[in-house]
Amino acid sequence: QVQVVESGGGSVQAGGSLRLSCAASGSTYCMGWFRQAPGKEREWVAIIGSDGITAYAESVKGRFVISKDNPNMNSWLQMNSLKPEDTAMYYCAARTARWCGRTASDYRYWGQGTQVTVSS
């Protein structure tokens, strides 16, 4: 069982930056960030595999950067040029199976979430 904990959320004005952190209690194969706004489904934001290969949702490409450490136990999401539509609860997810998915059902381990609020 892998425990996942996020931190780093907060409130920022549009155009600002935030850095989210995710700590897993054990080594993982893939770590991802998802977000869920009120009344909307949880959506994929970014993923990173143990090989360092990354992928981003179109809505955040060029603004967000995902990174990790070598044991794949910690992940960070640097969010720049934030927009009001980025406002959501952000969740870190992890999986130990050797495949990085882009849907919530692909991930077994989840954090409790950290709130990001972007004001215009």
mmCIF file of C-alpha atoms in Angstrom:
data_model
loop_
_atom_site.group_PDB
_atom_site.id
_atom_site.type_symbol
_atom_site.label_atom_id
_atom_site.label_comp_id
_atom_site.label_asym_id
_atom_site.label_seq_id
_atom_site.Cartn_x
_atom_site.Cartn_y
_atom_site.Cartn_z
ATOM 1 C CA GLN A 1 0.000 0.000 0.000
ATOM 2 C CA VAL A 2 1.358 3.425 -1.006
ATOM 3 C CA GLN A 3 0.313 6.538 0.848
ATOM 4 C CA VAL A 4 0.213 9.773 -1.154
ATOM 5 C CA VAL A 5 0.194 13.292 0.292
ATOM 6 C CA GLU A 6 -0.060 16.562 -1.635
ATOM 7 C CA SER A 7 0.879 20.051 -0.509
ATOM 8 C CA GLY A 8 1.431 23.506 -1.926
ATOM 9 C CA GLY A 9 -2.012 24.669 -2.967
ATOM 10 C CA GLY A 10 -3.295 28.147 -2.283
ATOM 11 C CA SER A 11 -4.783 31.277 -3.760
ATOM 12 C CA VAL A 12 -3.116 33.340 -6.446
ATOM 13 C CA GLN A 13 -4.055 35.989 -8.949
ATOM 14 C CA ALA A 14 -4.262 35.223 -12.647
ATOM 15 C CA GLY A 15 -0.830 35.127 -14.207
ATOM 16 C CA GLY A 16 0.778 33.938 -10.994
ATOM 17 C CA SER A 17 2.525 30.693 -10.152
ATOM 18 C CA LEU A 18 2.191 27.872 -7.656
ATOM 19 C CA ARG A 19 4.219 24.739 -7.044
ATOM 20 C CA LEU A 20 2.490 21.600 -5.854
ATOM 21 C CA SER A 21 4.340 18.772 -4.159
ATOM 22 C CA CYS A 22 3.472 15.120 -3.852
ATOM 23 C CA ALA A 23 5.125 12.621 -1.540
ATOM 24 C CA ALA A 24 4.589 8.873 -1.835
ATOM 25 C CA SER A 25 5.482 6.437 0.919
ATOM 26 C CA GLY A 26 7.027 3.979 -1.524
ATOM 27 C CA SER A 27 8.563 3.823 -4.954
ATOM 28 C CA THR A 28 6.117 4.104 -7.818
ATOM 29 C CA TYR A 29 6.255 3.626 -11.589
ATOM 30 C CA CYS A 30 4.068 6.527 -12.660
ATOM 31 C CA MET A 31 2.920 9.634 -10.878
ATOM 32 C CA GLY A 32 0.226 11.922 -12.127
ATOM 33 C CA TRP A 33 -1.691 15.045 -11.293
ATOM 34 C CA PHE A 34 -5.424 15.352 -11.765
ATOM 35 C CA ARG A 35 -7.852 18.125 -10.905
ATOM 36 C CA GLN A 36 -11.542 18.452 -10.225
ATOM 37 C CA ALA A 37 -13.548 21.648 -10.294
ATOM 38 C CA PRO A 38 -16.970 21.892 -8.601
ATOM 39 C CA GLY A 39 -19.633 20.201 -10.692
ATOM 40 C CA LYS A 40 -17.099 18.734 -13.104
ATOM 41 C CA GLU A 41 -15.463 15.365 -13.533
ATOM 42 C CA ARG A 42 -11.924 14.721 -12.428
ATOM 43 C CA GLU A 43 -9.566 15.420 -15.308
ATOM 44 C CA TRP A 44 -6.027 14.491 -16.078
ATOM 45 C CA VAL A 45 -3.415 17.285 -15.944
ATOM 46 C CA ALA A 46 0.048 15.718 -16.258
ATOM 47 C CA ILE A 47 1.881 12.431 -15.789
ATOM 48 C CA ILE A 48 5.498 11.362 -15.452
ATOM 49 C CA GLY A 49 6.907 7.862 -15.670
ATOM 50 C CA SER A 50 9.916 6.338 -13.987
ATOM 51 C CA ASP A 51 11.786 6.885 -17.255
ATOM 52 C CA GLY A 52 11.134 10.623 -16.990
ATOM 53 C CA ILE A 53 8.795 10.771 -19.954
ATOM 54 C CA THR A 54 6.051 13.316 -19.404
ATOM 55 C CA ALA A 55 2.677 14.105 -20.906
ATOM 56 C CA TYR A 56 0.366 17.077 -20.429
ATOM 57 C CA ALA A 57 -3.251 17.873 -21.059
ATOM 58 C CA GLU A 58 -3.676 20.413 -23.845
ATOM 59 C CA SER A 59 -5.190 22.928 -21.441
ATOM 60 C CA VAL A 60 -1.953 23.177 -19.416
ATOM 61 C CA LYS A 61 0.714 22.429 -22.018
ATOM 62 C CA GLY A 62 3.379 25.136 -22.033
ATOM 63 C CA ARG A 63 2.315 26.460 -18.627
ATOM 64 C CA PHE A 64 2.706 23.504 -16.248
ATOM 65 C CA VAL A 65 5.795 21.377 -15.689
ATOM 66 C CA ILE A 66 5.802 18.026 -13.916
ATOM 67 C CA SER A 67 8.976 16.612 -12.385
ATOM 68 C CA LYS A 68 10.019 13.832 -10.022
ATOM 69 C CA ASP A 69 12.942 12.435 -8.084
ATOM 70 C CA ASN A 70 14.836 9.286 -9.041
ATOM 71 C CA PRO A 71 13.122 6.803 -6.725
ATOM 72 C CA ASN A 72 9.844 8.123 -8.113
ATOM 73 C CA MET A 73 8.616 8.846 -4.616
ATOM 74 C CA ASN A 74 8.220 12.591 -4.966
ATOM 75 C CA SER A 75 6.610 14.609 -7.714
ATOM 76 C CA TRP A 76 6.172 18.323 -8.271
ATOM 77 C CA LEU A 77 3.856 20.313 -10.470
ATOM 78 C CA GLN A 78 5.087 23.806 -11.311
ATOM 79 C CA MET A 79 2.126 25.841 -12.464
ATOM 80 C CA ASN A 80 2.832 29.104 -14.263
ATOM 81 C CA SER A 81 0.631 31.664 -15.994
ATOM 82 C CA LEU A 82 -2.309 30.464 -13.972
ATOM 83 C CA LYS A 83 -5.819 31.212 -15.188
ATOM 84 C CA PRO A 84 -9.131 31.341 -13.314
ATOM 85 C CA GLU A 85 -10.159 28.170 -15.138
ATOM 86 C CA ASP A 86 -7.286 26.349 -13.404
ATOM 87 C CA THR A 87 -9.197 26.696 -10.135
ATOM 88 C CA ALA A 88 -9.829 23.200 -8.802
ATOM 89 C CA MET A 89 -8.892 20.635 -6.214
ATOM 90 C CA TYR A 90 -5.643 19.080 -7.392
ATOM 91 C CA TYR A 91 -4.912 15.431 -6.672
ATOM 92 C CA CYS A 92 -1.691 13.485 -6.902
ATOM 93 C CA ALA A 93 -2.027 9.887 -8.030
ATOM 94 C CA ALA A 94 0.429 7.033 -8.297
ATOM 95 C CA ARG A 95 0.626 3.549 -9.656
ATOM 96 C CA THR A 96 3.200 0.805 -9.342
ATOM 97 C CA ALA A 97 2.201 -1.152 -12.439
ATOM 98 C CA ARG A 98 4.464 -0.547 -15.417
ATOM 99 C CA TRP A 99 2.215 1.668 -17.482
ATOM 100 C CA CYS A 100 1.239 5.325 -17.265
ATOM 101 C CA GLY A 101 -2.424 5.944 -17.909
ATOM 102 C CA ARG A 102 -4.252 9.206 -18.462
ATOM 103 C CA THR A 103 -7.516 8.422 -16.738
ATOM 104 C CA ALA A 104 -8.330 8.406 -13.040
ATOM 105 C CA SER A 105 -9.246 4.725 -13.098
ATOM 106 C CA ASP A 106 -5.668 3.878 -14.105
ATOM 107 C CA TYR A 107 -4.368 4.952 -10.707
ATOM 108 C CA ARG A 108 -4.708 3.009 -7.496
ATOM 109 C CA TYR A 109 -3.182 5.408 -4.982
ATOM 110 C CA TRP A 110 -4.528 8.902 -4.372
ATOM 111 C CA GLY A 111 -3.858 11.820 -2.101
ATOM 112 C CA GLN A 112 -6.534 13.850 -0.351
ATOM 113 C CA GLY A 113 -6.111 16.818 -2.669
ATOM 114 C CA THR A 114 -4.934 20.400 -2.344
ATOM 115 C CA GLN A 115 -7.039 23.393 -3.354
ATOM 116 C CA VAL A 116 -5.837 25.834 -6.002
ATOM 117 C CA THR A 117 -7.809 29.042 -6.462
ATOM 118 C CA VAL A 118 -6.959 31.551 -9.189
ATOM 119 C CA SER A 119 -8.685 34.917 -9.100
ATOM 120 C CA SER A 120 -9.060 37.241 -12.061
#
